[in-house]
Every structure is written in C-alpha cells, then in structure tokens.
XYZ file of C-alpha atoms in Angstrom:
665
model
C 78.981 175.874 117.044
C 76.650 172.700 117.054
C 79.168 170.285 115.246
C 82.095 171.410 117.577
C 79.888 171.111 120.713
C 78.796 167.711 119.733
C 82.526 166.716 118.925
C 83.487 167.895 122.563
C 80.460 165.850 124.111
C 81.201 162.900 122.124
C 85.049 162.600 123.102
C 83.966 163.167 126.688
C 81.728 160.078 126.696
C 83.287 157.592 129.103
C 82.562 154.607 126.700
C 84.296 156.368 123.765
C 87.269 157.054 125.941
C 87.587 153.619 127.136
C 87.147 152.350 123.671
C 90.151 154.396 122.416
C 92.336 154.173 125.327
C 92.158 150.312 124.753
C 93.580 151.198 121.455
C 96.043 153.555 122.810
C 94.763 156.338 120.589
C 95.315 160.070 121.598
C 92.806 162.978 121.668
C 94.011 163.978 118.271
C 93.154 160.561 116.607
C 90.038 160.281 118.566
C 88.721 163.624 117.444
C 89.683 163.250 113.825
C 87.852 159.890 113.730
C 84.790 161.515 115.283
C 84.763 164.286 112.772
C 85.127 161.620 109.903
C 82.499 159.405 111.059
C 79.925 160.947 113.412
C 79.301 164.522 112.384
C 76.889 165.843 109.900
C 75.386 169.365 109.128
C 73.424 171.448 106.704
C 73.002 175.194 106.544
C 71.428 177.120 103.734
C 74.425 179.788 104.199
C 77.591 178.731 102.433
C 79.560 180.959 104.651
C 78.328 179.095 107.705
C 79.624 175.770 106.236
C 83.120 177.167 105.707
C 83.367 178.411 109.156
C 82.138 175.110 110.702
C 84.870 173.370 108.639
C 87.470 175.850 109.935
C 86.437 175.354 113.578
C 86.483 171.724 113.246
C 90.080 171.915 111.814
C 91.000 174.252 114.532
C 89.665 171.957 117.148
C 92.231 169.337 115.817
C 95.243 171.591 115.748
C 94.970 172.433 119.386
C 95.619 168.820 120.221
C 98.327 167.976 117.780
C 101.714 168.214 119.508
C 103.853 167.704 116.435
C 102.639 170.632 114.055
C 104.852 169.379 111.240
C 102.791 166.123 110.917
C 99.193 167.707 111.110
C 97.086 165.968 108.699
C 94.437 167.588 106.566
C 90.984 167.830 107.573
C 89.003 164.585 107.139
C 86.823 164.601 103.785
C 83.832 166.805 104.900
C 82.350 167.654 101.535
C 79.479 165.056 102.189
C 79.574 165.722 105.922
C 78.980 169.316 106.454
C 77.022 170.622 103.480
C 75.271 173.773 102.078
C 71.644 173.394 100.929
C 68.167 174.150 101.709
C 67.410 171.252 104.150
C 63.669 171.637 103.929
C 63.413 171.165 100.099
C 64.288 167.713 98.810
C 62.572 168.028 95.344
C 64.435 169.830 92.616
C 62.220 171.693 90.069
C 59.418 169.355 91.353
C 61.478 166.194 90.695
C 60.898 163.988 93.765
C 62.935 160.803 93.938
C 61.039 157.725 94.887
C 64.098 156.137 96.471
C 63.020 155.922 100.259
C 63.439 152.146 100.266
C 66.146 151.820 97.692
C 68.479 154.166 99.746
C 67.824 152.398 102.978
C 68.618 148.772 101.578
C 71.811 147.735 103.140
C 72.394 145.345 100.113
C 73.530 146.852 96.998
C 71.169 146.266 93.954
C 72.414 143.830 91.236
C 70.694 143.731 87.843
C 67.917 145.996 88.867
C 66.159 148.923 87.321
C 68.113 151.901 85.889
C 67.493 153.926 89.032
C 68.826 151.062 91.282
C 71.967 150.935 89.346
C 72.606 154.763 89.604
C 72.190 154.582 93.272
C 74.425 151.590 93.409
C 76.949 153.587 91.389
C 76.619 156.696 93.876
C 77.295 154.599 96.909
C 80.566 153.179 95.365
C 81.758 156.710 94.217
C 80.849 158.065 97.714
C 82.984 155.191 99.312
C 85.807 156.119 96.928
C 85.746 159.628 97.717
C 85.751 159.185 101.524
C 88.941 156.827 101.060
C 90.714 159.480 99.105
C 93.607 161.315 100.688
C 95.531 163.323 98.121
C 93.963 166.755 97.326
C 93.868 166.006 93.536
C 92.355 162.521 94.162
C 89.746 164.161 96.517
C 88.668 166.519 93.688
C 88.482 163.839 91.175
C 86.489 161.547 93.488
C 84.254 164.462 94.490
C 83.376 165.444 90.862
C 82.459 161.800 90.194
C 79.999 161.643 93.167
C 78.445 165.061 91.799
C 78.045 163.172 88.340
C 76.440 160.349 89.945
C 73.956 162.561 91.649
C 73.395 164.537 88.530
C 72.732 161.410 86.679
C 70.059 160.245 89.295
C 68.252 163.340 88.897
C 68.681 163.492 85.158
C 67.235 160.046 84.700
C 64.140 161.161 86.628
C 63.968 164.399 84.618
C 63.742 162.299 81.347
C 60.690 160.594 82.825
C 58.832 163.906 83.647
C 55.746 164.348 81.424
C 54.028 167.663 80.453
C 57.389 169.459 80.314
C 58.762 171.503 77.162
C 62.178 170.951 75.738
C 63.053 174.490 76.673
C 62.038 173.979 80.330
C 63.866 170.627 80.625
C 67.007 172.388 79.226
C 66.820 175.010 81.905
C 66.346 172.487 84.549
C 69.177 170.486 83.315
C 71.538 173.578 83.275
C 70.350 174.495 86.733
C 71.204 171.002 87.867
C 74.511 171.016 86.290
C 75.341 174.336 88.020
C 74.389 172.943 91.555
C 76.274 169.884 91.144
C 79.370 170.827 89.114
C 79.322 174.643 89.549
C 79.367 177.039 92.235
C 75.600 177.742 92.576
C 74.121 177.360 96.060
C 71.799 174.362 96.479
C 68.133 175.572 96.866
C 67.314 172.076 97.684
C 68.912 169.110 99.656
C 68.273 165.380 98.802
C 69.122 164.077 102.102
C 69.300 160.328 101.207
C 71.601 160.972 98.299
C 74.100 163.240 99.981
C 74.078 161.423 103.288
C 73.527 157.867 101.871
C 75.661 156.330 104.275
C 73.792 157.340 107.297
C 70.392 155.962 105.840
C 71.957 152.851 104.257
C 73.715 151.841 107.410
C 71.547 153.415 110.211
C 68.143 154.052 108.863
C 68.600 157.686 109.797
C 70.447 159.897 112.470
C 71.147 158.989 116.002
C 70.873 162.574 117.176
C 69.494 165.732 115.581
C 70.157 169.094 117.028
C 69.090 172.457 115.632
C 68.634 176.204 116.299
C 66.294 176.821 113.391
C 65.304 180.162 112.223
C 62.102 181.691 113.631
C 60.311 183.049 110.791
C 56.571 183.692 110.532
C 54.317 184.797 107.681
C 54.695 188.527 108.340
C 57.473 190.822 106.883
C 57.181 189.504 103.315
C 57.833 185.819 104.185
C 54.675 184.539 102.486
C 56.329 183.617 99.389
C 58.715 181.212 101.278
C 55.848 179.467 102.729
C 54.076 179.204 99.330
C 57.109 177.522 97.884
C 57.317 174.986 100.781
C 53.527 174.143 100.533
C 54.299 172.518 97.342
C 56.916 170.269 98.753
C 56.394 166.792 100.378
C 57.082 168.282 103.730
C 54.770 171.119 103.154
C 51.930 168.931 101.717
C 52.048 166.751 105.050
C 52.567 169.529 107.531
C 51.713 173.013 106.119
C 49.407 175.042 108.505
C 48.349 178.697 107.996
C 50.360 181.282 110.126
C 52.750 178.591 111.101
C 56.329 179.354 111.986
C 59.099 178.105 109.678
C 60.813 176.178 112.601
C 57.834 173.825 112.834
C 59.052 172.159 109.602
C 62.520 171.731 110.853
C 61.016 169.739 113.832
C 58.968 167.684 111.304
C 62.064 167.093 109.282
C 64.218 166.094 112.335
C 61.618 163.464 113.168
C 61.566 162.239 109.502
C 65.375 161.979 109.301
C 66.245 160.425 112.650
C 66.091 156.534 113.023
C 63.685 154.618 115.260
C 65.895 155.299 118.270
C 66.921 158.909 117.319
C 67.183 161.619 119.963
C 66.038 165.207 118.942
C 67.080 168.543 120.679
C 66.048 171.981 119.512
C 65.996 175.437 120.882
C 63.301 177.508 119.765
C 60.693 180.009 121.032
C 58.144 178.487 123.297
C 54.832 179.740 121.631
C 54.261 176.526 119.673
C 52.917 174.696 122.864
C 49.585 176.462 122.567
C 49.589 178.218 119.144
C 46.790 177.453 116.869
C 49.174 177.236 113.845
C 51.044 174.535 115.723
C 48.258 171.944 116.031
C 49.902 169.647 113.249
C 53.241 170.067 115.048
C 51.824 168.841 118.429
C 50.034 165.973 116.860
C 53.317 164.856 115.116
C 54.935 165.017 118.500
C 52.292 162.933 120.119
C 51.970 160.376 117.461
C 55.783 159.764 116.589
C 57.767 160.821 119.574
C 58.077 160.804 123.197
C 58.701 164.092 125.045
C 61.840 163.635 126.989
C 62.121 167.053 128.512
C 61.046 170.758 128.039
C 62.969 173.608 129.371
C 60.784 176.754 129.357
C 62.883 179.894 129.859
C 59.857 182.059 129.566
C 61.078 185.729 130.385
C 64.591 184.621 131.086
C 66.711 186.010 128.383
C 69.195 183.597 126.710
C 69.994 185.622 123.595
C 71.230 189.146 124.231
C 70.258 190.284 120.614
C 66.753 188.911 120.868
C 65.562 189.905 124.391
C 61.954 189.854 123.283
C 61.773 186.137 122.561
C 60.567 183.696 124.992
C 62.493 180.518 124.310
C 62.514 176.762 124.898
C 64.556 173.772 124.725
C 62.803 170.685 123.333
C 63.953 167.234 123.687
C 62.320 164.370 121.873
C 62.892 160.729 121.431
C 61.809 158.431 118.557
C 62.186 155.496 120.953
C 58.546 154.981 121.941
C 59.623 152.401 124.736
C 61.519 154.750 126.923
C 60.433 156.052 130.372
C 56.941 157.191 130.545
C 57.578 160.779 131.903
C 58.345 164.103 130.614
C 60.523 166.311 132.685
C 59.810 169.995 132.802
C 61.947 172.935 133.909
C 59.985 176.200 134.157
C 62.228 179.123 134.588
C 60.897 182.119 136.769
C 63.597 184.409 136.032
C 63.559 187.571 134.137
C 67.105 188.754 133.790
C 69.569 188.266 130.963
C 71.172 184.927 131.323
C 74.711 183.909 132.403
C 76.404 180.648 131.796
C 76.704 179.837 135.299
C 72.826 180.482 135.525
C 72.151 178.429 132.584
C 74.240 175.374 133.906
C 72.293 175.498 137.248
C 69.032 175.412 135.287
C 70.093 172.540 132.963
C 71.442 170.783 136.173
C 68.136 170.966 138.063
C 69.646 172.995 140.795
C 68.459 176.447 139.990
C 66.304 177.846 143.095
C 64.231 179.912 140.914
C 63.192 177.387 138.490
C 60.403 174.899 138.953
C 61.119 171.091 138.256
C 58.628 168.401 137.996
C 57.474 165.599 135.638
C 54.412 164.744 133.656
C 53.143 161.328 132.611
C 53.261 160.976 128.703
C 49.661 160.361 128.500
C 48.990 163.568 130.427
C 51.171 165.932 128.427
C 48.592 166.803 125.766
C 45.297 168.510 126.530
C 42.148 168.301 124.299
C 41.567 167.747 120.662
C 44.216 170.604 119.922
C 46.991 168.774 121.960
C 47.778 171.897 123.909
C 51.037 171.415 126.196
C 50.372 173.152 129.473
C 53.297 174.156 131.644
C 53.346 175.376 135.317
C 55.696 177.515 137.095
C 55.728 178.043 140.846
C 54.911 176.172 143.980
C 54.384 172.563 143.155
C 51.690 172.010 145.786
C 49.977 175.151 144.223
C 50.004 173.374 140.799
C 47.829 170.644 142.206
C 45.567 173.131 143.742
C 45.427 175.051 140.460
C 44.340 171.823 138.709
C 41.511 171.454 141.035
C 40.359 175.191 140.530
C 40.482 174.676 136.665
C 38.142 171.479 137.028
C 35.770 173.386 139.057
C 35.761 176.382 136.281
C 34.880 173.617 133.708
C 32.105 172.110 135.689
C 28.494 173.412 134.780
C 30.010 176.069 132.397
C 29.552 176.869 128.672
C 32.465 178.061 126.396
C 32.117 181.815 125.855
C 32.453 180.984 122.113
C 29.394 178.988 122.088
C 27.273 181.569 124.058
C 28.523 184.764 122.429
C 29.604 186.234 118.996
C 33.296 186.899 118.850
C 35.144 189.081 116.378
C 38.582 190.483 115.799
C 38.716 194.366 114.873
C 38.982 195.618 111.290
C 41.976 195.746 109.146
C 42.371 198.443 106.513
C 45.800 197.344 105.054
C 46.881 201.031 105.098
C 45.849 203.344 107.814
C 48.356 206.089 107.038
C 51.078 206.656 104.673
C 54.345 205.464 106.489
C 58.025 205.362 105.668
C 57.581 201.834 104.218
C 55.341 203.250 101.355
C 57.597 206.225 100.841
C 60.466 203.892 100.223
C 58.568 202.089 97.494
C 56.945 205.165 96.027
C 58.946 208.412 96.232
C 55.929 210.310 95.016
C 54.396 210.238 98.791
C 57.742 211.570 100.278
C 55.844 214.801 101.382
C 52.812 212.635 102.670
C 54.254 210.858 105.569
C 51.630 210.685 108.337
C 48.642 211.225 105.913
C 45.585 209.223 106.979
C 44.313 206.963 104.195
C 41.712 204.625 105.668
C 42.035 206.293 109.292
C 41.577 210.150 109.277
C 41.512 212.763 111.937
C 38.613 215.270 112.602
C 40.342 217.964 110.472
C 40.456 215.565 107.540
C 36.892 214.539 107.629
C 36.067 218.386 107.300
C 38.119 218.642 104.028
C 36.723 215.359 102.635
C 33.217 216.207 103.777
C 30.465 214.228 105.533
C 30.001 210.444 104.899
C 28.041 207.676 106.169
C 30.981 205.491 105.695
C 32.867 207.059 108.788
C 33.060 204.822 111.820
C 34.586 205.978 115.259
C 38.135 204.611 115.561
C 39.747 203.932 118.760
C 43.025 202.208 119.847
C 43.633 199.247 122.117
C 45.282 201.729 124.653
C 41.653 203.265 125.100
C 40.577 199.893 126.752
C 40.901 199.652 130.512
C 39.422 197.294 133.033
C 35.576 197.521 132.900
C 35.359 200.702 130.787
C 36.810 202.236 127.557
C 37.278 205.720 126.399
C 34.167 206.707 124.308
C 35.414 209.961 122.876
C 37.372 209.401 119.607
C 39.670 211.613 117.558
C 40.058 209.554 114.726
C 37.768 207.945 111.997
C 37.780 204.830 109.930
C 36.565 205.093 106.201
C 34.674 201.737 106.299
C 34.760 200.242 102.841
C 34.061 196.765 101.573
C 33.401 194.755 98.487
C 29.621 195.199 98.505
C 30.105 199.017 98.294
C 29.851 201.055 95.038
C 32.509 203.792 95.502
C 30.695 205.710 92.946
C 27.848 206.631 95.438
C 30.685 208.203 97.545
C 32.502 210.554 95.203
C 34.145 212.678 97.990
C 35.606 209.417 99.375
C 36.496 208.122 95.952
C 38.550 211.319 95.343
C 40.307 210.997 98.559
C 41.257 207.547 97.890
C 42.525 208.354 94.180
C 45.340 210.571 95.654
C 46.627 207.542 97.685
C 45.679 204.935 95.103
C 49.209 203.687 94.467
C 50.000 203.350 98.022
C 46.784 201.351 98.610
C 47.498 198.980 95.727
C 50.686 198.029 97.333
C 48.558 195.810 99.800
C 48.552 191.973 99.332
C 45.600 191.290 97.071
C 46.124 187.548 96.987
C 44.360 186.483 100.196
C 41.313 187.259 102.239
C 38.563 189.986 101.553
C 41.252 191.745 99.122
C 41.399 188.622 96.789
C 37.643 189.165 96.211
C 38.310 193.101 95.674
C 40.859 192.272 93.278
C 38.432 190.107 91.102
C 35.924 192.789 91.309
C 38.301 195.715 90.573
C 37.405 197.371 94.084
C 40.982 198.329 94.916
C 39.565 200.644 97.495
C 38.159 197.989 99.700
C 39.393 197.250 103.233
C 41.619 194.209 104.024
C 38.939 192.961 106.571
C 35.909 195.058 106.962
C 34.125 192.724 109.609
C 30.837 193.966 108.122
C 29.050 190.767 109.323
C 29.823 192.009 112.834
C 27.616 194.849 114.427
C 30.099 197.118 116.254
C 26.952 199.467 117.248
C 25.385 197.160 119.685
C 26.316 196.521 123.355
C 29.731 194.677 123.492
C 32.689 193.512 125.581
C 36.083 194.563 124.311
C 39.518 193.315 125.250
C 43.228 194.155 123.719
C 44.810 191.538 122.031
C 47.712 191.159 124.825
C 47.752 192.319 128.325
C 49.444 191.588 131.440
C 46.185 191.090 133.434
C 42.629 190.185 132.291
C 41.415 193.393 130.764
C 37.838 193.479 129.651
C 35.642 196.408 129.143
C 31.996 197.329 128.222
C 30.331 200.022 126.060
C 27.034 200.539 124.352
C 28.598 203.111 121.944
C 29.596 202.398 118.455
C 33.268 201.444 118.924
C 35.566 200.254 116.152
C 39.262 199.400 116.375
C 42.119 197.497 114.476
C 43.068 193.772 114.645
C 44.690 193.982 118.092
C 41.237 194.444 119.634
C 38.621 191.724 120.145
C 34.829 192.077 120.538
C 32.159 190.042 122.263
C 28.456 190.460 121.725
C 25.663 188.112 123.307
C 23.777 185.515 121.172
C 20.756 185.226 123.499
C 19.221 186.580 126.697
C 20.560 183.500 128.700
C 23.802 185.315 129.622
C 23.988 189.135 130.405
C 27.021 190.639 129.041
C 27.648 192.539 132.303
C 27.532 189.247 134.306
C 30.164 187.714 131.916
C 32.199 190.958 132.249
C 32.312 190.331 135.990
C 33.664 186.897 135.623
C 36.112 187.734 133.023
C 37.784 190.645 135.093
C 37.725 188.504 138.309
C 41.114 187.450 140.027
C 39.873 183.817 139.243
C 39.588 184.328 135.670
C 43.133 185.666 135.473
C 44.168 181.988 136.830
C 42.203 180.514 133.919
C 43.671 182.853 131.185
C 47.285 182.236 132.793
C 47.111 178.582 133.088
C 44.782 177.574 130.406
C 44.739 180.402 127.873
C 47.665 181.468 125.794
C 50.764 183.696 126.806
C 53.627 185.367 125.371
C 56.054 185.275 128.262
C 53.991 186.632 131.196
C 51.761 188.563 128.874
C 48.135 187.201 128.199
C 47.008 186.785 124.658
C 43.337 187.511 124.389
C 42.611 186.621 120.843
C 40.052 184.495 119.247
C 40.923 180.912 120.446
C 41.576 181.515 123.937
C 38.772 183.823 124.414
C 36.286 181.321 122.864
C 37.548 178.615 125.013
C 36.857 180.586 128.329
C 34.324 178.732 130.582
C 31.171 180.844 131.764
C 29.101 179.363 134.613
C 25.681 178.684 133.595
C 23.293 180.077 136.297
C 19.738 181.496 136.154
C 19.178 185.155 135.020
C 17.923 186.185 138.351
C 21.377 184.978 140.017
C 23.271 187.106 137.529
C 21.801 190.374 138.849
C 23.962 190.924 142.023
C 26.970 190.657 139.534
C 25.300 193.124 137.098
C 24.610 195.477 139.824
C 28.064 195.766 140.952
C 29.300 196.301 137.220
C 26.846 199.043 136.910
C 28.210 200.892 139.946
C 31.819 200.461 138.686
C 30.726 201.780 135.040
C 28.892 204.774 136.463
C 31.794 205.629 138.866
C 34.311 205.352 135.780
C 32.013 207.384 133.592
C 31.787 210.203 136.124
C 35.613 210.123 136.848
C 37.881 207.562 135.407
C 40.260 207.844 138.158
C 37.756 206.781 140.754
C 38.993 203.890 142.725
C 36.493 201.039 142.387
C 38.853 198.307 144.063
C 36.336 197.636 146.976
C 33.613 196.890 144.343
C 35.929 194.678 142.414
C 36.778 192.756 145.456
C 33.246 192.100 146.217
C 32.825 190.683 142.719
C 36.020 188.512 143.380
C 34.413 187.011 146.416
C 31.206 186.419 144.645
C 32.881 184.440 141.875
C 34.791 182.299 144.556
C 31.374 181.499 146.067
C 30.015 180.846 142.716
C 32.607 178.122 142.040
C 32.695 176.811 145.647
C 36.432 177.523 146.137
C 37.992 176.539 149.396
C 39.958 178.841 151.566
C 43.103 177.134 150.465
C 42.111 177.723 146.803
C 41.201 181.342 147.381
C 44.536 181.944 148.964
C 46.263 180.469 145.923
C 44.361 182.472 143.582
C 45.078 185.863 145.709
C 48.696 185.046 145.902
C 48.993 184.324 142.233
C 47.231 187.549 141.164
C 49.118 189.689 143.798
C-alpha cells in the first residue's frame, strides 16, 4: 500500500506535473517513470513483494488508453525486494563498504573489493537498461553473481572458521542469490547501490513496522538482532522491535531525509525506549506527532494506542514540533482521519513545542497534552509546584514488584506441549487453594496470595483463598519433603519455563528447577506497605499491615526511615492532585495509568515535618477504619478533605484547583 500511495502523492505534486507537462508526457508515462526511478521497498514476506509489484502494474494499467501497447512493468527486482531489512550481516560477515558504496566516482585499479563493487554497479546499470524478458533474466543473474562474489571475497578473509562451516555459508549464499531461498538479511548498499551512490541515502522513508515485544516467544528474535551492527548500537532490554526500524530509517535516509512512521505511542515514555528517544534527539528534528490515543485506527487491533511520527534529518529546519492529540475514543473513519490530519477536527488538540522543550530530563521523555490549551499552561505551573520542595518516592521508600512463579497453575499452553497433563488443567502448581494446602500438608513456605483486583482505593481485601509456595535458590527442597513431592508431579511442566534469564539462570546452574522465577526474597512483604495495581484508570493506592503477596502486576512501597509516614504518603498518592501528576508526568497506556516501578519512583512527595503529617494520617485512619468495618462505606467526604489539604500544602490557586477538579471529574 505504501509504494502505491507514494506513487499517487508524487504524481499529484505540482512541480512534478509542471515538469512533465512541459515535456508533454501523459499520466501513464509519468507513473512509469516514477515507479522506475523513485520507489523502493523491502519486506520480509515474499508474498507482500509480489502483491506490491502487481498493484504497481495495475496502477499503470488504469491510465493506459491503448491496451494493445501496454508496456511491461519497469525492472523492479532491485526496487521492491524481499529481505530481512534489519540484518545486513550474512552469517556474521559484515562488509566494510560504507564509504566505498557512497563514492560517486567508480574505483579504478583499487583493491579487490573496490573492483567487485565497481563490477556490481556496472551490472546493475545494465539490468535497469534491459527490456527483453530474456535479457532481464541474464542481467539479473549477473547482478546476483556480483553480489555473491562480494560476500564470497569477504568469506575468504574470515578467520577461525572451519572448511565445513565455510562450505555451508557458501551454499547458503548461493541459494539466496541464485536460488529461491528467502533472504534472512539485506545488504542495503549493495541492492540499492544507486540510491547511496547518487543521493547518500533515501529522501523519504515510510513504514508501518511490526509491533513485537519480548513476550510470546520472541526473545530468540531479539537475541539474533543483538549480534548485528544495529543491535550492538541500539539494543535495549524489553524494547519493541519497531524501535530498530526507526534507527534503521535514520541510518538509511540522507542528510535531508524525511521519515514517517505509524506505530504504537508507548515509546514516548517507555523505559525501554531511552536509546530511541536519545537517537531522535541527537540525529533528527521532530516535525510532527499525531497521538491517536484511544481513537481506533485499526479495526483488527482496537487495543492499540497509535501514533504518527514525522522526523527530519535536516537539523536546520523550523524549530517547532507540531502536536495533534486526539481526544476521541471511537473507531476511526476516513473523513475523521482526514479532519484530524488537516488540523480541523474539533475533538483534537493542536499546538506546537519548541525543539529544545520536547525532551524532558535525562530519560528524554516526550510529554504530550490533550485538552484546553490554556489548561496546559496551568498544568505546567501545577507540576512545577509539585516538584518544588519534594523528594522522589523512589529515594524515600523501598519499591518492589510482585513475585513471579513462572507457572502458577497448569494451563492449556502446558497441555499443548505436554499431553500427560491433559487431565490437570487448572491444577495449582506454585499457587494453590486452601483445599490443596490440606492435601499437601502444612509448610512454612506458604504465603497468602492475592490478586490486583483485591486492591481498592485506600484499602485491600485481607482475606485470601489462595496460597503461594514461596521457593528460591537459597532453599534446600529436601527440608520440605511434602512440597518436593507436590512439585515432582508437575516437574516437566515447571521445567518448560525459561531458565536462561533472571533468578532462574542461577536456579539452572544449581539444579534447583523448583525455584520461583522471581521470589523477591529481599523485600519484606510482612511489614506495613502501600500497594498499587500495575494499571488503573485512576490513582489507586492501598495500605495494609498484613502479610500480603501478589504477582508482578502489583507494586509495593515500604518506608526507608521515619521521616515520612506511609499514611501521609498514601493520602498524597490518592489525592486528585496526584492524579494530575500521574496522568501528565507518569506513564499511560491510552487513558490508563501505568503504576509500575519507574513512574512510581519518580512521584514527588512533599517534604514536611512529622507533626505536619499528622492531620493527613488522622483522615487516612478514619477512612481505613470505615472500610474495615464495611467496604461499602462512603468515605468521599473524608477524601475531599484530604484533597483540600493537599491543595493547600502545595499552594494551589483557585484557578489551578478548578483545573484539577475538572480534569479528574
């Protein structure tokens, strides 16, 4: 769709039309010339390549009046190509040809590699000039032979490689150049040599790259990419695959290149996108961001929150980035999309930011605002007041994520891999119910287990029906024979977990296959604590003094010293003012707050004397007492008193208070 879309945009250009009208060329000739000289594409799926070529041909057919004289599609074998665009190396062979390929003058009498590249350029020119199908095939084979020769010459120089391995690589290379094997690599400056030789890179790069995270068995893909040049420069743990495509686009565009991507919007504050935002800041100018947020632009992926990102490599262009923040929640229509992109949608906030103000702090967060523009300035003032005289929560408290067993119970996924457990679906492995504890027998390893749905504002459910078998690598399972017997039943399913990372890598070395993936044994879950779910539509923080354990979708806060009382902190965190902080300075997935480690650690807590914390503590105690007596008790009046005290604590004006109240609702 993108090559055809670009074809349409190019021929609509006034300058292009004027140029070709002067030459008295029709739309057909104009399109054909554009396809031949302006469009390039790479996709890992060979089917997508064939469809793209077909669509380009059809776009020509519709403008040809005399169907008996329709010319064949221009030579696209080195224009629209199959390959893994993220990997340029072939079996670890990386070509040192950056400067050589970009030279406009062909080498004469140089090194062997110079001569091979010179030969490639000539053969590619011959191919593009070929017209007869038989001639095209001959010239194409000659180009592939030239590419084969370049890699083979580098293979001959490769040290510490056996004859057998060299033969395998040689055969694989031959299959990918002369056979039908799909390319699992893509040497950009060989296949698109004309672009880099004549232009120094692409003028425009457009992509809708795949959105793939580390979950779902994709870790092996990222492990492969780590070893590439791109991976060595930009790999980051838990990153999304599309980050690599952004870096690649910046690498392959020229010094005046323009880059347009459609992706999810999470990268603007994600911890895993630190290197991506830094690369944006160092090597590009942000022209425009269109944040669709809850507005659905893909019917088949309605849980996504998408964004259009426009970058320029020309660092001398206008100093502003234009923001379009969409406030809609419905499924998009073409008319609405066009209104949004034309800056005429009444439910979209439009504003601009100076380039120097786009990136915030050492992590280069990109903060976007939606709503009344006057309110945006007021919110900025509120944020400044909250920062003043405050300490970060992460510096005054201990923070921890919940525990991870790796296999709470037997699921369909385990049964699919191990049919022996077909009658055990739902059986508790690390997380068991009270009936199972009786059949296993008493153990000091049992921990009370809760869900994130047990967390409400200010209070939690303190009566558990499930228990966690809390194991770790410092444990000797022989001391717990009844637990060991229980685990033996599910041993094969337990061993399906990934033992190559985290605490399980240590467990693997020690042969302690029954250890939890993340036991968090350094964190004391028995002491008083604040608890929050990982995601919530509002700021939801609770307090309990009971031993209370949960999975990784729950976060825990305990105090480091007596300088700050946890109940005082709880009052602030649950206030309307702190919703404003979390919404505009925390992290979000659409409209949902993400209350995990980094955003929690960055929350400012006002530093005041212990005696001045007492009025807040008194109100929190009243709320907790009421909820403990009856969870349905209405405590909104007490919560409103806390809100007013927080406003006063930070010295908010009447206008600022009104903005907060309107924003929270």
